[in-house]
Amino acid sequence: KKLATLLKDCNVRRLIIIGGEPTLWSHLFEFNEFCKQIGLKTQMVTNALRFSDNSFWNEYQERPNDLIGVSLKGYDARSYKEVTGISDFTSVSSGLKRALNFFECGISTVYSSADGSELVKTAHFAKEVGANYLSVGLCTPSITKEGISGKFLAKPTDVVSGIVNYYQEVTSIMGDKMGFSMKLPLCLLPNDFLELLISKKQISTLCQLRHKTGLIFGVDGEVIVCNTLYDYPIGKFGKDFTTKNGLMKFLNSPTISGYYDKLNNYPSEKCISCKRYSTCGGGCPMFWSYYKADEVITGFD
């Protein structure tokens, strides 16, 4: 509540509750109610599984979030268990339908495969449960104090091939109501395909880290610049700042500015003269903790 009040003082318009899984948080309803009282909109990102529980769903509808982000982990029982370890696909389908119908919203999924037909199956299931939009994100490396893992990553060129080869079928299923959050460098996409996505407004790039338009807070008030870097906070509420002015001073300090500058460096010399760099940024900086940028980035002719 203290953090929410501070963010409201900073003219933040929307607070996003992520996890883990926020529906398991015992203070969710109380927090939603508090944010409404102070005039701060909330959005929750959820897998929607708990919405299949009638008791929880009834209570949630009385104290919901203003917006919701529905995350799809699998398109059938096999794929869902493969990702989550959970077998009850019937329940998650029920929860997804309730969430999508209540908020009349879309669904998001993470794609990291050499097999683009996975996207087709995902699109079919998204339509089946009532999604009016499909957002496709790409997997990034896992970075913890234990090391860097690319366990769920597919080869970047294979991921792009899967997207290009099956795009027409996927966008047809969704009636063009879809888009890609392209974390890979744009130069990996065929230029005519990239121009098509741009013309149809089906591609987004540059996250809040690149734009410096958002902050992430951990459960104990830690400041985190990227979800991937949750093990590496750069500050903490109550220690480095407690007020609006204190937060602004902290964020604009030479140490923190330098930290952002390092993360936002050109990943490759090929990016320096690239005309698309302002909208591409060389891809997600986290990729270059696992891959060598010069081996992946091709640059535009």
Tab-separated table of C-alpha atoms in Angstrom:
chain	number	residue	atom	x	y	z
A	1	LYS	CA	0.000	0.000	0.000
A	2	LYS	CA	2.913	2.332	0.733
A	3	LEU	CA	4.413	1.606	-2.672
A	4	ALA	CA	1.064	2.102	-4.414
A	5	THR	CA	0.632	5.464	-2.666
A	6	LEU	CA	4.147	6.517	-3.673
A	7	LEU	CA	3.525	5.543	-7.302
A	8	LYS	CA	0.246	7.483	-7.327
A	9	ASP	CA	2.192	10.523	-6.091
A	10	CYS	CA	4.548	10.007	-9.058
A	11	ASN	CA	1.571	10.221	-11.443
A	12	VAL	CA	1.785	6.548	-12.356
A	13	ARG	CA	-1.471	5.678	-14.122
A	14	ARG	CA	-1.433	1.901	-13.917
A	15	LEU	CA	0.054	-0.688	-11.623
A	16	ILE	CA	0.529	-4.226	-12.943
A	17	ILE	CA	0.422	-7.130	-10.493
A	18	ILE	CA	2.581	-10.015	-11.694
A	19	GLY	CA	3.993	-13.158	-10.120
A	20	GLY	CA	4.429	-16.013	-9.695
A	21	GLU	CA	0.667	-16.235	-9.805
A	22	PRO	CA	-1.137	-13.203	-8.274
A	23	THR	CA	-4.434	-15.049	-7.682
A	24	LEU	CA	-2.618	-17.005	-4.952
A	25	TRP	CA	-1.777	-13.771	-3.095
A	26	SER	CA	-3.929	-13.575	0.029
A	27	HIS	CA	-4.095	-9.749	-0.090
A	28	LEU	CA	-5.268	-9.455	-3.718
A	29	PHE	CA	-8.860	-8.367	-3.032
A	30	GLU	CA	-7.847	-5.972	-0.258
A	31	PHE	CA	-5.159	-4.451	-2.483
A	32	ASN	CA	-7.514	-4.057	-5.451
A	33	GLU	CA	-9.952	-2.241	-3.205
A	34	PHE	CA	-7.231	0.037	-1.793
A	35	CYS	CA	-5.970	1.015	-5.264
A	36	LYS	CA	-9.491	1.920	-6.355
A	37	GLN	CA	-9.819	4.162	-3.291
A	38	ILE	CA	-6.672	6.129	-4.173
A	39	GLY	CA	-7.534	6.275	-7.890
A	40	LEU	CA	-4.832	3.935	-9.186
A	41	LYS	CA	-5.781	1.477	-11.937
A	42	THR	CA	-4.586	-2.101	-11.539
A	43	GLN	CA	-3.926	-4.803	-14.075
A	44	MET	CA	-3.272	-8.408	-13.092
A	45	VAL	CA	-1.325	-10.907	-15.187
A	46	THR	CA	-2.671	-14.392	-14.496
A	47	ASN	CA	-2.803	-17.942	-15.844
A	48	ALA	CA	-6.547	-17.892	-14.896
A	49	LEU	CA	-6.469	-21.392	-13.382
A	50	ARG	CA	-7.924	-20.262	-10.065
A	51	PHE	CA	-10.856	-18.622	-11.822
A	52	SER	CA	-12.227	-22.135	-12.360
A	53	ASP	CA	-12.946	-22.298	-8.603
A	54	ASN	CA	-16.533	-21.040	-8.177
A	55	SER	CA	-15.986	-19.591	-4.703
A	56	PHE	CA	-12.862	-17.651	-5.724
A	57	TRP	CA	-14.419	-16.485	-9.004
A	58	ASN	CA	-17.531	-15.151	-7.274
A	59	GLU	CA	-15.430	-13.190	-4.798
A	60	TYR	CA	-13.101	-11.910	-7.510
A	61	GLN	CA	-15.988	-10.496	-9.558
A	62	GLU	CA	-16.944	-8.339	-6.570
A	63	ARG	CA	-13.422	-6.862	-6.259
A	64	PRO	CA	-11.755	-7.272	-9.666
A	65	ASN	CA	-8.824	-5.523	-11.247
A	66	ASP	CA	-9.482	-2.792	-13.797
A	67	LEU	CA	-7.629	-4.719	-16.486
A	68	ILE	CA	-6.257	-8.199	-16.890
A	69	GLY	CA	-3.504	-9.926	-18.821
A	70	VAL	CA	-4.310	-13.572	-19.487
A	71	SER	CA	-1.301	-15.813	-19.988
A	72	LEU	CA	-1.653	-19.053	-21.964
A	73	LYS	CA	0.785	-21.819	-21.004
A	74	GLY	CA	-0.435	-24.552	-23.339
A	75	TYR	CA	-3.032	-25.265	-26.030
A	76	ASP	CA	-3.931	-28.822	-24.936
A	77	ALA	CA	-3.442	-31.194	-22.001
A	78	ARG	CA	-0.044	-32.400	-23.219
A	79	SER	CA	1.506	-29.005	-23.921
A	80	TYR	CA	0.076	-27.528	-20.714
A	81	LYS	CA	1.533	-30.298	-18.548
A	82	GLU	CA	4.858	-30.041	-20.372
A	83	VAL	CA	5.207	-26.389	-19.366
A	84	THR	CA	3.516	-26.320	-15.950
A	85	GLY	CA	3.559	-29.883	-14.638
A	86	ILE	CA	-0.218	-29.654	-14.063
A	87	SER	CA	-2.610	-32.196	-15.592
A	88	ASP	CA	-5.953	-30.468	-14.988
A	89	PHE	CA	-6.398	-28.828	-18.379
A	90	THR	CA	-10.187	-28.859	-18.034
A	91	SER	CA	-10.015	-26.469	-15.079
A	92	VAL	CA	-7.609	-24.050	-16.733
A	93	SER	CA	-9.812	-23.961	-19.862
A	94	SER	CA	-12.791	-23.084	-17.672
A	95	GLY	CA	-10.835	-20.334	-15.895
A	96	LEU	CA	-9.602	-18.897	-19.185
A	97	LYS	CA	-13.122	-18.719	-20.605
A	98	ARG	CA	-14.399	-16.907	-17.509
A	99	ALA	CA	-11.578	-14.351	-17.552
A	100	LEU	CA	-11.775	-13.658	-21.283
A	101	ASN	CA	-15.561	-13.313	-21.213
A	102	PHE	CA	-15.595	-11.072	-18.118
A	103	PHE	CA	-12.923	-8.682	-19.400
A	104	GLU	CA	-13.600	-9.158	-23.136
A	105	CYS	CA	-9.870	-9.222	-23.736
A	106	GLY	CA	-7.091	-11.081	-25.510
A	107	ILE	CA	-4.578	-13.674	-24.462
A	108	SER	CA	-0.782	-13.812	-24.523
A	109	THR	CA	1.610	-16.691	-25.024
A	110	VAL	CA	5.361	-17.231	-25.181
A	111	TYR	CA	6.700	-18.873	-28.333
A	112	SER	CA	10.103	-20.530	-28.409
A	113	SER	CA	10.100	-23.349	-30.903
A	114	ALA	CA	11.407	-24.403	-34.280
A	115	ASP	CA	7.920	-25.718	-35.056
A	116	GLY	CA	5.601	-22.918	-36.159
A	117	SER	CA	2.618	-25.266	-36.154
A	118	GLU	CA	2.622	-24.754	-32.383
A	119	LEU	CA	1.452	-21.198	-33.078
A	120	VAL	CA	-1.397	-22.496	-35.235
A	121	LYS	CA	-2.595	-24.810	-32.463
A	122	THR	CA	-2.285	-21.965	-29.968
A	123	ALA	CA	-4.378	-19.660	-32.170
A	124	HIS	CA	-7.111	-22.282	-32.558
A	125	PHE	CA	-7.293	-22.770	-28.792
A	126	ALA	CA	-7.237	-19.007	-28.148
A	127	LYS	CA	-10.312	-18.600	-30.358
A	128	GLU	CA	-11.977	-21.598	-28.711
A	129	VAL	CA	-11.749	-20.078	-25.212
A	130	GLY	CA	-12.949	-16.663	-26.415
A	131	ALA	CA	-9.814	-14.543	-26.863
A	132	ASN	CA	-10.380	-11.507	-29.089
A	133	TYR	CA	-6.630	-10.994	-29.592
A	134	LEU	CA	-3.470	-13.126	-29.506
A	135	SER	CA	-0.196	-11.594	-28.352
A	136	VAL	CA	2.895	-13.681	-29.083
A	137	GLY	CA	5.990	-13.004	-27.010
A	138	LEU	CA	9.395	-14.648	-27.277
A	139	CYS	CA	11.275	-16.520	-24.588
A	140	THR	CA	14.402	-14.947	-23.059
A	141	PRO	CA	17.247	-16.502	-21.050
A	142	SER	CA	16.794	-17.148	-17.344
A	143	ILE	CA	19.302	-15.140	-15.311
A	144	THR	CA	19.738	-15.976	-11.614
A	145	LYS	CA	22.584	-16.050	-9.129
A	146	GLU	CA	22.955	-19.717	-10.023
A	147	GLY	CA	23.833	-18.778	-13.587
A	148	ILE	CA	22.368	-18.132	-17.023
A	149	SER	CA	20.090	-20.733	-18.554
A	150	GLY	CA	18.742	-21.049	-22.080
A	151	LYS	CA	16.776	-24.210	-21.269
A	152	PHE	CA	13.594	-23.059	-23.027
A	153	LEU	CA	15.271	-21.191	-25.885
A	154	ALA	CA	15.230	-22.317	-29.506
A	155	LYS	CA	17.756	-21.102	-32.068
A	156	PRO	CA	16.770	-17.513	-33.028
A	157	THR	CA	16.750	-18.226	-36.776
A	158	ASP	CA	14.511	-21.278	-36.193
A	159	VAL	CA	12.083	-19.200	-34.121
A	160	VAL	CA	11.886	-16.615	-36.897
A	161	SER	CA	11.376	-19.318	-39.553
A	162	GLY	CA	8.496	-20.765	-37.566
A	163	ILE	CA	6.846	-17.344	-37.298
A	164	VAL	CA	7.307	-16.477	-40.982
A	165	ASN	CA	6.188	-19.862	-42.328
A	166	TYR	CA	3.010	-20.082	-40.261
A	167	TYR	CA	2.115	-16.402	-39.916
A	168	GLN	CA	-0.555	-16.364	-42.634
A	169	GLU	CA	-2.420	-19.285	-41.099
A	170	VAL	CA	-2.240	-17.851	-37.576
A	171	THR	CA	-3.345	-14.337	-38.492
A	172	SER	CA	-6.192	-15.802	-40.570
A	173	ILE	CA	-7.451	-17.799	-37.580
A	174	MET	CA	-7.372	-14.671	-35.412
A	175	GLY	CA	-8.888	-12.444	-38.101
A	176	ASP	CA	-5.746	-10.276	-38.034
A	177	LYS	CA	-6.311	-9.622	-34.315
A	178	MET	CA	-2.818	-10.576	-33.246
A	179	GLY	CA	0.657	-9.197	-32.752
A	180	PHE	CA	4.249	-10.099	-31.936
A	181	SER	CA	6.338	-8.710	-29.105
A	182	MET	CA	9.576	-9.019	-31.037
A	183	LYS	CA	12.451	-9.396	-28.601
A	184	LEU	CA	14.833	-10.633	-31.287
A	185	PRO	CA	16.693	-8.167	-33.558
A	186	LEU	CA	14.470	-7.036	-36.433
A	187	CYS	CA	17.208	-7.772	-38.971
A	188	LEU	CA	16.474	-11.499	-38.522
A	189	LEU	CA	13.083	-11.001	-40.174
A	190	PRO	CA	12.761	-10.837	-43.981
A	191	ASN	CA	12.346	-7.168	-44.817
A	192	ASP	CA	9.065	-7.580	-46.719
A	193	PHE	CA	7.617	-9.598	-43.826
A	194	LEU	CA	8.727	-6.951	-41.340
A	195	GLU	CA	7.118	-4.214	-43.458
A	196	LEU	CA	3.889	-6.246	-43.556
A	197	LEU	CA	3.791	-6.538	-39.750
A	198	ILE	CA	4.494	-2.816	-39.378
A	199	SER	CA	1.774	-1.864	-41.868
A	200	LYS	CA	-0.755	-4.048	-40.011
A	201	LYS	CA	0.446	-2.821	-36.604
A	202	GLN	CA	1.172	-6.397	-35.599
A	203	ILE	CA	4.609	-5.893	-34.091
A	204	SER	CA	5.895	-4.146	-30.985
A	205	THR	CA	9.472	-3.637	-29.836
A	206	LEU	CA	11.410	-1.941	-27.058
A	207	CYS	CA	10.209	-2.745	-23.528
A	208	GLN	CA	9.942	-0.434	-20.521
A	209	LEU	CA	13.671	-0.981	-19.852
A	210	ARG	CA	14.545	0.597	-23.204
A	211	HIS	CA	11.986	3.388	-22.917
A	212	LYS	CA	12.606	3.950	-19.191
A	213	THR	CA	8.835	4.116	-18.793
A	214	GLY	CA	8.277	1.693	-15.930
A	215	LEU	CA	9.659	0.130	-12.782
A	216	ILE	CA	9.353	-3.323	-11.262
A	217	PHE	CA	9.176	-3.854	-7.521
A	218	GLY	CA	9.854	-7.126	-5.726
A	219	VAL	CA	7.828	-8.421	-2.787
A	220	ASP	CA	10.073	-6.603	-0.290
A	221	GLY	CA	10.207	-3.320	-2.203
A	222	GLU	CA	13.301	-4.103	-4.267
A	223	VAL	CA	13.675	-2.102	-7.487
A	224	ILE	CA	14.190	-4.414	-10.466
A	225	VAL	CA	14.848	-3.122	-13.996
A	226	CYS	CA	13.698	-6.306	-15.759
A	227	ASN	CA	11.680	-9.386	-14.736
A	228	THR	CA	14.635	-11.524	-15.803
A	229	LEU	CA	16.919	-9.749	-13.321
A	230	TYR	CA	14.862	-10.355	-10.176
A	231	ASP	CA	17.976	-11.707	-8.446
A	232	TYR	CA	19.787	-8.411	-9.125
A	233	PRO	CA	17.842	-5.478	-7.616
A	234	ILE	CA	19.329	-2.010	-7.984
A	235	GLY	CA	17.756	-0.452	-4.888
A	236	LYS	CA	15.038	-0.786	-2.292
A	237	PHE	CA	12.035	1.151	-1.014
A	238	GLY	CA	12.601	2.253	2.573
A	239	LYS	CA	16.367	2.188	2.157
A	240	ASP	CA	17.246	4.145	-0.982
A	241	PHE	CA	14.035	6.230	-1.112
A	242	THR	CA	10.695	6.653	0.642
A	243	THR	CA	9.162	9.635	-1.167
A	244	LYS	CA	8.494	10.826	-4.718
A	245	ASN	CA	11.452	13.215	-4.655
A	246	GLY	CA	13.660	10.521	-3.154
A	247	LEU	CA	12.698	8.067	-5.889
A	248	MET	CA	13.379	10.609	-8.645
A	249	LYS	CA	16.761	11.475	-7.119
A	250	PHE	CA	17.632	7.790	-6.859
A	251	LEU	CA	16.643	6.990	-10.461
A	252	ASN	CA	18.556	9.979	-11.841
A	253	SER	CA	21.710	9.340	-9.827
A	254	PRO	CA	24.925	8.702	-11.817
A	255	THR	CA	25.078	5.095	-10.575
A	256	ILE	CA	21.582	4.143	-11.730
A	257	SER	CA	21.807	6.148	-14.967
A	258	GLY	CA	25.072	4.359	-15.719
A	259	TYR	CA	23.438	1.001	-15.028
A	260	TYR	CA	20.688	1.706	-17.565
A	261	ASP	CA	23.236	3.000	-20.087
A	262	LYS	CA	25.207	-0.242	-19.854
A	263	LEU	CA	22.117	-2.378	-20.420
A	264	ASN	CA	21.110	-0.193	-23.375
A	265	ASN	CA	24.463	-0.230	-25.153
A	266	TYR	CA	24.727	-1.220	-28.813
A	267	PRO	CA	24.966	-5.019	-28.694
A	268	SER	CA	26.914	-5.090	-31.982
A	269	GLU	CA	28.782	-2.640	-34.195
A	270	LYS	CA	26.297	-3.588	-36.919
A	271	CYS	CA	23.638	-1.738	-34.905
A	272	ILE	CA	25.438	1.619	-34.858
A	273	SER	CA	24.556	2.652	-38.400
A	274	CYS	CA	21.278	0.712	-38.608
A	275	LYS	CA	18.311	2.915	-39.515
A	276	ARG	CA	15.961	0.641	-37.574
A	277	TYR	CA	17.924	0.749	-34.346
A	278	SER	CA	15.642	3.336	-32.741
A	279	THR	CA	12.717	0.904	-32.993
A	280	CYS	CA	14.691	-2.323	-32.578
A	281	GLY	CA	17.359	-1.584	-29.986
A	282	GLY	CA	19.266	-4.629	-31.179
A	283	GLY	CA	16.737	-6.925	-29.522
A	284	CYS	CA	16.297	-7.723	-25.837
A	285	PRO	CA	19.559	-7.033	-23.945
A	286	MET	CA	19.063	-10.273	-21.974
A	287	PHE	CA	19.686	-12.382	-25.093
A	288	TRP	CA	23.292	-11.233	-25.135
A	289	SER	CA	23.945	-12.806	-21.748
A	290	TYR	CA	23.467	-16.167	-23.480
A	291	TYR	CA	24.221	-15.586	-27.169
A	292	LYS	CA	27.077	-13.689	-28.789
A	293	ALA	CA	25.410	-10.696	-30.416
A	294	ASP	CA	27.746	-10.586	-33.428
A	295	GLU	CA	26.881	-14.205	-34.255
A	296	VAL	CA	23.121	-13.534	-34.212
A	297	ILE	CA	22.701	-9.964	-35.464
A	298	THR	CA	22.985	-9.800	-39.247
A	299	GLY	CA	22.247	-6.125	-39.816
A	300	PHE	CA	20.194	-4.813	-42.732
A	301	ASP	CA	21.657	-4.601	-46.223
